CSV table of C-alpha atoms in Angstrom, one decimal:
chain,number,residue,atom,x,y,z
I,1169,MET,CA,22.1,-14.3,-14.7
I,1170,LYS,CA,21.8,-11.5,-12.2
I,1171,VAL,CA,21.7,-9.0,-15.0
I,1172,LEU,CA,18.7,-10.7,-16.6
I,1173,ALA,CA,16.9,-10.9,-13.3
I,1174,ASP,CA,17.6,-7.2,-12.8
I,1175,ALA,CA,16.3,-6.5,-16.3
I,1176,GLU,CA,13.1,-8.4,-15.6
I,1177,ALA,CA,12.6,-6.4,-12.3
I,1178,ALA,CA,13.1,-3.1,-14.2
I,1179,LEU,CA,10.5,-4.1,-16.8
I,1180,ARG,CA,8.0,-4.9,-14.0
I,1181,GLU,CA,8.7,-1.5,-12.5
I,1182,VAL,CA,8.2,0.2,-15.9
I,1183,GLU,CA,5.0,-1.8,-16.4
I,1184,ARG,CA,3.6,-0.6,-13.0
I,1185,ASP,CA,4.5,3.0,-13.7
I,1186,SER,CA,3.0,2.9,-17.2
I,1187,ASP,CA,-0.3,1.8,-15.7
I,1188,LYS,CA,-0.5,5.3,-14.2
I,1189,LEU,CA,-0.3,7.1,-17.6
I,1190,ARG,CA,-3.4,8.7,-19.0
I,1191,SER,CA,-2.6,8.1,-22.6
I,1192,LYS,CA,-3.9,4.8,-23.7
I,1193,GLU,CA,-1.8,4.9,-26.9
I,1194,LEU,CA,1.4,5.5,-24.8
I,1195,ARG,CA,0.5,2.7,-22.4
I,1196,GLU,CA,0.0,0.3,-25.4
I,1197,ALA,CA,3.3,1.3,-27.0
I,1198,ILE,CA,5.1,0.8,-23.7
I,1199,GLN,CA,3.4,-2.6,-23.3
I,1200,ARG,CA,4.6,-3.7,-26.8
I,1201,HIS,CA,8.1,-2.6,-26.0
I,1202,ILE,CA,8.0,-4.5,-22.7
I,1203,HIS,CA,6.8,-7.6,-24.4
I,1204,GLU,CA,9.6,-7.4,-27.0
I,1205,GLN,CA,12.2,-6.9,-24.2
I,1206,ARG,CA,10.8,-9.9,-22.3
I,1207,GLU,CA,11.1,-12.1,-25.4
I,1208,ALA,CA,14.7,-10.9,-25.8
I,1209,ILE,CA,15.4,-11.8,-22.1
I,1210,LYS,CA,13.9,-15.3,-22.7
I,1211,ALA,CA,16.1,-15.8,-25.7
I,1212,LEU,CA,19.2,-14.8,-23.7
I,1213,ARG,CA,18.2,-17.2,-20.9
I,1214,ARG,CA,17.9,-20.0,-23.4
I,1215,LEU,CA,21.2,-19.1,-24.9
I,1216,TYR,CA,23.1,-19.0,-21.6
I,1217,ASN,CA,21.5,-22.1,-20.0
């Protein structure tokens, strides 16, 4: 599960960095992608627990 924890940490870092972007459209696109990735991580956690 260390890999999934690392993936979550990476997503948090990307989220923090994306807040600094000027483009609202780009921030929103990144947020959508982050949400999709978090859902995938949740599914993997359920699968492996």
